[in-house]
Amino acid sequence: MAAEAIDDAVGYFIEDLEYHGRSERTREAYERVLRRFEGFLAGPRCPNERSLAPAEAGQRECMAWVHSLRESHSQSTVATYASYLHRFYAYMMQVEAFDSNPMALVVEEMDETIEKDPQRREISLSAMREFVAGISHPLDRAVIVVLLKTGMRVGELCNLDLRDLVLDDADLDETYSLGTRGQLNDRAESLYVANDVGRGDVINGEQRHASNKRRRATIVPVDAELRRTLRHWLAVRPNTISAAEPLFLSTRDDWGERLTPPMVRSIVTKHARSMGWYQSGGDATENVTPHYFRHFFTTHLRDRTGDRGIVKYLRGDVADDIIDTYTHNWGDRVRELYLDKIYDIL
């Protein structure tokens, strides 16, 4: 395959990522970086007298692009973006669309490395309470409080259905069929987070657009603050055409449709910007994203309980022997300790 046979090399690569099952978020990240590189090759800072296509760029142009990133990004971000471009060129060589990978030597000579566990922005509990207090929209508040109180991933939140929630509320029981999952029989107020949901799977009568990545299913207690927040949301929740009856639905352009990860990220970004907690081009060390709330939950609940095992159980990322210990004693061990130690956010 000749290079000129592909009009949009970046688009071709992104499409291949989708075929290989990479998440929408991952594809968006790759495309954002690669399009930025394309813009650099066409701009005045590129060390060439004419605009270049990625297939025409050499080591000099790639090194100049990496150098331009250093002016406004952390070392870890620079290394991450360089790895995206390196993978792009390696793939285009593999399919015989490009003749060489100019990033191979650039990456080898770089001092920057990807930080596997970045030191994120530290936000105090009082500052987080101020943040939540400024959110008045019932959906936005419910989404963010669920993330803060449970530590679940954004895809897991989007996949929640009404059947996954138990609330002791007679008024809501007249309106909704809550907590109908068999796993929630005889459970007090709780959320069930499944582990067997994959992107594209049809679950509870609806095709899903996000995956649940936890190793085992988890039952997370619902405390008084989360209960109150969810009641406020359910009081105004629109009707949906989905047979699955999603817990969270869009109240904007896609009225009544299941909330998606991009919608959740948009909600969080909007409110984080208002607090100065999100800047365009920032990385995980700077910006508050939905995943930040998982970090916040883990850090604060671990410190308050002193029990890493329970926190791992609630996050859904523990081995079978640990999770069996807690599931066999769920009501006595996990629920009581969680309700006693979970931080107040409202």
Short mmCIF file of C-alpha atoms in Angstrom, two decimals:
data_model
loop_
_atom_site.label_atom_id
_atom_site.label_comp_id
_atom_site.label_asym_id
_atom_site.label_seq_id
_atom_site.Cartn_x
_atom_site.Cartn_y
_atom_site.Cartn_z
CA MET A 1 0.00 0.00 0.00
CA ALA A 2 1.51 3.33 -1.01
CA ALA A 3 1.48 6.32 1.31
CA GLU A 4 -0.49 8.40 -1.16
CA ALA A 5 -3.29 5.80 -1.18
CA ILE A 6 -4.40 7.02 2.25
CA ASP A 7 -5.80 10.54 2.14
CA ASP A 8 -6.17 10.83 5.92
CA ALA A 9 -3.50 8.78 7.68
CA VAL A 10 -4.60 9.90 11.14
CA GLY A 11 -8.22 8.99 10.45
CA TYR A 12 -7.11 5.60 9.10
CA PHE A 13 -5.15 4.91 12.28
CA ILE A 14 -8.00 6.01 14.59
CA GLU A 15 -10.40 3.74 12.72
CA ASP A 16 -8.02 0.83 13.28
CA LEU A 17 -7.97 1.60 17.02
CA GLU A 18 -11.75 1.24 17.03
CA TYR A 19 -11.56 -2.09 15.22
CA HIS A 20 -9.18 -3.29 17.91
CA GLY A 21 -11.63 -2.37 20.66
CA ARG A 22 -9.93 0.72 22.04
CA SER A 23 -12.31 2.90 24.02
CA GLU A 24 -13.83 6.07 22.64
CA ARG A 25 -11.89 8.08 25.20
CA THR A 26 -8.59 6.53 24.09
CA ARG A 27 -9.37 7.18 20.43
CA GLU A 28 -10.24 10.79 21.19
CA ALA A 29 -6.94 11.26 23.04
CA TYR A 30 -4.91 9.83 20.15
CA GLU A 31 -6.75 11.87 17.56
CA ARG A 32 -6.39 15.11 19.54
CA VAL A 33 -2.60 14.65 19.78
CA LEU A 34 -2.11 13.47 16.20
CA ARG A 35 -4.19 16.31 14.76
CA ARG A 36 -2.11 18.71 16.77
CA PHE A 37 1.00 17.20 15.20
CA GLU A 38 -0.54 17.66 11.75
CA GLY A 39 -1.17 21.30 12.56
CA PHE A 40 2.43 21.73 13.68
CA LEU A 41 3.71 20.31 10.37
CA ALA A 42 1.63 22.90 8.53
CA GLY A 43 2.61 25.80 10.77
CA PRO A 44 5.46 28.32 10.97
CA ARG A 45 7.29 26.53 13.78
CA CYS A 46 7.94 23.44 11.71
CA PRO A 47 11.60 23.49 10.54
CA ASN A 48 10.65 23.16 6.89
CA GLU A 49 9.90 25.68 4.18
CA ARG A 50 6.64 24.04 3.19
CA SER A 51 3.72 22.30 4.82
CA LEU A 52 4.28 18.57 5.30
CA ALA A 53 2.04 15.57 5.62
CA PRO A 54 2.88 13.08 8.42
CA ALA A 55 4.24 10.63 5.81
CA GLU A 56 6.80 13.27 4.74
CA ALA A 57 7.99 14.28 8.21
CA GLY A 58 11.41 13.22 9.38
CA GLN A 59 13.25 12.99 12.68
CA ARG A 60 14.01 16.74 12.63
CA GLU A 61 10.35 17.74 12.39
CA CYS A 62 9.30 15.21 15.04
CA MET A 63 11.99 16.41 17.43
CA ALA A 64 10.92 20.02 16.90
CA TRP A 65 7.33 19.07 17.74
CA VAL A 66 8.41 17.32 20.96
CA HIS A 67 10.46 20.39 21.88
CA SER A 68 7.41 22.62 21.36
CA LEU A 69 5.43 20.47 23.81
CA ARG A 70 8.01 21.04 26.54
CA GLU A 71 7.06 24.71 26.72
CA SER A 72 3.60 24.06 28.18
CA HIS A 73 3.38 20.44 29.33
CA SER A 74 4.82 18.28 32.10
CA GLN A 75 7.52 15.74 31.32
CA SER A 76 5.07 12.87 31.71
CA THR A 77 2.63 14.46 29.27
CA VAL A 78 5.39 15.08 26.73
CA ALA A 79 6.41 11.43 27.00
CA THR A 80 2.80 10.27 26.61
CA TYR A 81 2.18 12.40 23.51
CA ALA A 82 5.47 11.24 21.99
CA SER A 83 4.42 7.62 22.58
CA TYR A 84 1.16 8.27 20.71
CA LEU A 85 3.04 9.58 17.69
CA HIS A 86 5.54 6.73 17.90
CA ARG A 87 2.75 4.17 17.84
CA PHE A 88 1.06 5.95 14.94
CA TYR A 89 4.22 5.80 12.80
CA ALA A 90 4.95 2.21 13.82
CA TYR A 91 1.46 1.16 12.73
CA MET A 92 1.64 3.03 9.42
CA MET A 93 4.93 1.27 8.70
CA GLN A 94 3.41 -2.08 9.61
CA VAL A 95 0.62 -1.65 7.06
CA GLU A 96 3.24 -0.44 4.55
CA ALA A 97 1.66 2.99 4.24
CA PHE A 98 4.80 4.84 5.46
CA ASP A 99 8.40 4.04 4.63
CA SER A 100 9.91 4.84 8.04
CA ASN A 101 9.23 5.74 11.67
CA PRO A 102 11.03 9.02 12.44
CA MET A 103 9.87 8.82 16.06
CA ALA A 104 11.87 5.68 16.80
CA LEU A 105 15.13 7.55 17.36
CA VAL A 106 13.39 10.59 18.88
CA VAL A 107 11.81 8.47 21.63
CA GLU A 108 15.09 6.67 22.25
CA GLU A 109 16.89 9.99 22.82
CA MET A 110 14.21 11.62 25.00
CA ASP A 111 14.83 12.12 28.72
CA GLU A 112 11.10 12.29 29.58
CA THR A 113 9.30 9.18 30.82
CA ILE A 114 5.64 8.45 31.42
CA GLU A 115 4.69 8.72 35.08
CA LYS A 116 2.67 5.60 35.91
CA ASP A 117 1.30 7.04 39.16
CA PRO A 118 1.20 10.82 38.76
CA GLN A 119 1.05 13.04 41.80
CA ARG A 120 -2.36 14.56 41.24
CA ARG A 121 -3.71 17.88 42.38
CA GLU A 122 -4.58 17.59 46.06
CA ILE A 123 -8.03 18.94 46.95
CA SER A 124 -9.12 19.19 50.55
CA LEU A 125 -12.44 17.85 51.76
CA SER A 126 -13.63 21.37 52.55
CA ALA A 127 -12.76 22.54 49.02
CA MET A 128 -14.59 19.56 47.54
CA ARG A 129 -17.65 20.41 49.63
CA GLU A 130 -17.53 23.94 48.26
CA PHE A 131 -17.30 22.50 44.74
CA VAL A 132 -20.35 20.27 45.22
CA ALA A 133 -22.31 23.08 46.88
CA GLY A 134 -21.96 25.12 43.70
CA ILE A 135 -23.67 22.44 41.58
CA SER A 136 -27.43 22.98 41.46
CA HIS A 137 -28.49 20.86 38.47
CA PRO A 138 -29.96 17.58 39.85
CA LEU A 139 -28.30 15.39 37.21
CA ASP A 140 -24.87 17.04 37.45
CA ARG A 141 -24.94 16.89 41.25
CA ALA A 142 -26.08 13.25 41.32
CA VAL A 143 -23.38 12.15 38.87
CA ILE A 144 -20.59 13.87 40.78
CA VAL A 145 -21.80 12.75 44.21
CA VAL A 146 -22.03 9.12 43.01
CA LEU A 147 -18.45 9.31 41.73
CA LEU A 148 -17.25 10.87 44.97
CA LYS A 149 -19.13 8.49 47.26
CA THR A 150 -18.42 5.23 45.42
CA GLY A 151 -15.15 5.62 43.50
CA MET A 152 -16.68 3.88 40.49
CA ARG A 153 -15.41 4.46 36.96
CA VAL A 154 -17.30 6.68 34.57
CA GLY A 155 -18.34 3.77 32.34
CA GLU A 156 -19.66 1.90 35.36
CA LEU A 157 -21.75 4.89 36.35
CA CYS A 158 -23.19 5.18 32.85
CA ASN A 159 -24.13 1.48 32.84
CA LEU A 160 -26.21 1.69 36.03
CA ASP A 161 -29.89 0.84 35.59
CA LEU A 162 -32.79 1.42 37.96
CA ARG A 163 -32.64 -2.27 38.86
CA ASP A 164 -29.13 -1.69 40.27
CA LEU A 165 -30.32 0.72 42.97
CA VAL A 166 -32.12 -0.05 46.22
CA LEU A 167 -33.66 2.88 48.10
CA ASP A 168 -36.09 2.61 51.00
CA ASP A 169 -38.57 5.14 49.69
CA ALA A 170 -42.28 4.42 49.30
CA ASP A 171 -42.88 7.40 46.99
CA LEU A 172 -40.16 6.30 44.57
CA ASP A 173 -41.38 2.70 44.68
CA GLU A 174 -44.71 3.90 43.28
CA THR A 175 -42.93 5.52 40.32
CA TYR A 176 -39.98 3.24 39.59
CA SER A 177 -39.06 -0.41 39.76
CA LEU A 178 -35.90 -0.08 41.80
CA GLY A 179 -33.53 -2.80 42.96
CA THR A 180 -35.03 -5.69 41.02
CA ARG A 181 -31.69 -7.47 40.54
CA GLY A 182 -31.58 -10.79 42.32
CA GLN A 183 -28.19 -9.91 43.79
CA LEU A 184 -29.87 -7.11 45.76
CA ASN A 185 -32.45 -9.29 47.49
CA ASP A 186 -32.52 -8.52 51.23
CA ARG A 187 -29.92 -5.78 50.78
CA ALA A 188 -30.35 -2.42 52.44
CA GLU A 189 -29.91 0.80 50.46
CA SER A 190 -27.21 -0.11 47.95
CA LEU A 191 -25.84 0.15 44.42
CA TYR A 192 -24.89 -2.94 42.44
CA VAL A 193 -21.94 -2.45 40.09
CA ALA A 194 -21.60 -5.31 37.62
CA ASN A 195 -18.35 -6.60 36.17
CA ASP A 196 -19.75 -8.42 33.14
CA VAL A 197 -20.56 -5.46 30.89
CA GLY A 198 -18.50 -4.96 27.75
CA ARG A 199 -18.69 -2.23 25.15
CA GLY A 200 -21.15 -3.35 22.47
CA ASP A 201 -22.81 -5.96 24.72
CA VAL A 202 -26.59 -6.04 24.93
CA ILE A 203 -27.36 -5.92 28.66
CA ASN A 204 -30.87 -5.75 30.07
CA GLY A 205 -32.22 -5.18 26.57
CA GLU A 206 -29.91 -2.33 25.55
CA GLN A 207 -26.59 -2.19 23.70
CA ARG A 208 -23.94 -0.58 25.88
CA HIS A 209 -21.37 2.00 24.80
CA ALA A 210 -19.01 1.62 27.75
CA SER A 211 -17.39 -1.24 29.66
CA ASN A 212 -17.27 -2.05 33.35
CA LYS A 213 -13.64 -2.78 34.14
CA ARG A 214 -13.88 -4.11 37.69
CA ARG A 215 -12.63 -7.60 38.38
CA ARG A 216 -15.67 -8.69 40.38
CA ALA A 217 -19.18 -7.33 40.87
CA THR A 218 -19.57 -5.09 43.91
CA ILE A 219 -22.40 -3.98 46.19
CA VAL A 220 -21.72 -0.43 47.41
CA PRO A 221 -23.69 1.01 50.35
CA VAL A 222 -25.74 4.18 49.83
CA ASP A 223 -25.36 6.63 52.70
CA ALA A 224 -27.80 9.39 53.67
CA GLU A 225 -26.20 12.06 51.49
CA LEU A 226 -26.12 9.91 48.38
CA ARG A 227 -29.68 8.74 49.07
CA ARG A 228 -30.91 12.35 49.27
CA THR A 229 -29.04 13.31 46.11
CA LEU A 230 -30.42 10.37 44.14
CA ARG A 231 -33.97 11.11 45.35
CA HIS A 232 -33.67 14.67 44.04
CA TRP A 233 -32.49 13.35 40.67
CA LEU A 234 -35.17 10.68 40.40
CA ALA A 235 -37.84 13.27 41.15
CA VAL A 236 -37.03 15.00 37.83
CA ARG A 237 -35.60 12.10 35.81
CA PRO A 238 -37.11 12.15 32.29
CA ASN A 239 -38.75 9.16 30.67
CA THR A 240 -36.62 6.93 28.46
CA ILE A 241 -37.32 4.68 25.51
CA SER A 242 -34.70 2.19 26.71
CA ALA A 243 -36.05 -1.12 28.00
CA ALA A 244 -33.12 -1.18 30.43
CA GLU A 245 -34.36 1.93 32.29
CA PRO A 246 -30.98 3.63 32.80
CA LEU A 247 -30.45 5.35 36.12
CA PHE A 248 -28.84 8.40 34.53
CA LEU A 249 -30.31 10.06 31.43
CA SER A 250 -29.31 13.10 29.43
CA THR A 251 -31.33 16.26 30.07
CA ARG A 252 -29.69 18.16 27.24
CA ASP A 253 -29.49 17.57 23.46
CA ASP A 254 -29.92 13.80 23.79
CA TRP A 255 -32.92 14.15 26.08
CA GLY A 256 -33.92 10.88 27.75
CA GLU A 257 -31.03 8.82 26.36
CA ARG A 258 -28.57 6.97 28.59
CA LEU A 259 -25.74 9.15 29.80
CA THR A 260 -22.44 8.36 28.05
CA PRO A 261 -18.83 8.79 29.27
CA PRO A 262 -18.28 11.87 27.05
CA MET A 263 -21.40 13.45 28.57
CA VAL A 264 -20.11 12.77 32.08
CA ARG A 265 -16.69 14.19 31.24
CA SER A 266 -18.40 17.29 29.84
CA ILE A 267 -20.37 17.72 33.07
CA VAL A 268 -17.26 17.37 35.24
CA THR A 269 -15.14 19.61 33.01
CA LYS A 270 -17.74 22.38 33.08
CA HIS A 271 -17.88 22.49 36.88
CA ALA A 272 -14.15 21.91 37.36
CA ARG A 273 -13.41 24.90 35.11
CA SER A 274 -15.58 27.09 37.33
CA MET A 275 -13.27 26.24 40.24
CA GLY A 276 -10.07 26.68 38.24
CA TRP A 277 -9.48 22.93 38.42
CA TYR A 278 -9.40 22.30 34.68
CA GLN A 279 -7.24 23.88 31.98
CA SER A 280 -7.24 22.93 28.29
CA GLY A 281 -4.05 21.00 27.54
CA GLY A 282 -3.55 20.06 31.17
CA ASP A 283 -2.74 16.52 32.25
CA ALA A 284 -3.71 14.22 35.11
CA THR A 285 -1.52 16.11 37.56
CA GLU A 286 -3.43 19.32 36.91
CA ASN A 287 -7.01 18.64 35.83
CA VAL A 288 -9.97 17.31 37.76
CA THR A 289 -11.67 14.69 35.60
CA PRO A 290 -14.16 11.92 36.44
CA HIS A 291 -11.23 9.63 37.24
CA TYR A 292 -9.96 12.16 39.77
CA PHE A 293 -12.96 11.38 41.98
CA ARG A 294 -11.87 7.71 42.08
CA HIS A 295 -8.48 8.90 43.30
CA PHE A 296 -10.16 11.20 45.87
CA PHE A 297 -12.41 8.37 47.12
CA THR A 298 -9.51 5.95 47.44
CA THR A 299 -7.23 8.35 49.28
CA HIS A 300 -9.75 9.71 51.75
CA LEU A 301 -11.61 6.49 52.57
CA ARG A 302 -8.37 4.55 52.97
CA ASP A 303 -7.07 7.16 55.40
CA ARG A 304 -10.33 7.20 57.36
CA THR A 305 -10.76 3.41 57.61
CA GLY A 306 -7.17 2.23 57.71
CA ASP A 307 -8.44 -0.80 55.78
CA ARG A 308 -7.02 -1.12 52.27
CA GLY A 309 -8.93 -4.34 51.67
CA ILE A 310 -12.35 -2.74 52.06
CA VAL A 311 -11.37 0.14 49.80
CA LYS A 312 -10.14 -2.33 47.18
CA TYR A 313 -13.40 -4.28 47.49
CA LEU A 314 -15.48 -1.13 46.97
CA ARG A 315 -13.34 -0.15 43.96
CA GLY A 316 -13.87 -3.62 42.50
CA ASP A 317 -10.19 -4.34 41.90
CA VAL A 318 -9.29 -7.07 44.39
CA ALA A 319 -8.52 -10.76 44.10
CA ASP A 320 -11.08 -13.49 44.75
CA ASP A 321 -9.84 -14.40 48.24
CA ILE A 322 -10.16 -10.82 49.48
CA ILE A 323 -13.50 -10.17 47.87
CA ASP A 324 -14.92 -13.45 49.25
CA THR A 325 -13.93 -12.37 52.74
CA TYR A 326 -16.01 -9.23 52.44
CA THR A 327 -18.96 -10.58 50.48
CA HIS A 328 -19.52 -13.30 53.07
CA ASN A 329 -19.72 -10.63 55.76
CA TRP A 330 -21.04 -7.75 53.68
CA GLY A 331 -23.65 -6.29 56.01
CA ASP A 332 -21.54 -6.51 59.15
CA ARG A 333 -18.09 -5.57 57.88
CA VAL A 334 -18.26 -3.50 54.70
CA ARG A 335 -21.56 -1.71 55.15
CA GLU A 336 -21.13 -0.70 58.77
CA LEU A 337 -17.55 0.47 58.34
CA TYR A 338 -18.39 2.34 55.13
CA LEU A 339 -21.36 4.17 56.66
CA ASP A 340 -19.31 5.04 59.72
CA LYS A 341 -16.27 6.33 57.82
CA ILE A 342 -17.44 7.72 54.47
CA TYR A 343 -16.84 11.46 54.34
CA ASP A 344 -19.66 13.99 54.24
CA ILE A 345 -19.66 15.94 50.98
CA LEU A 346 -22.86 17.99 51.16
#
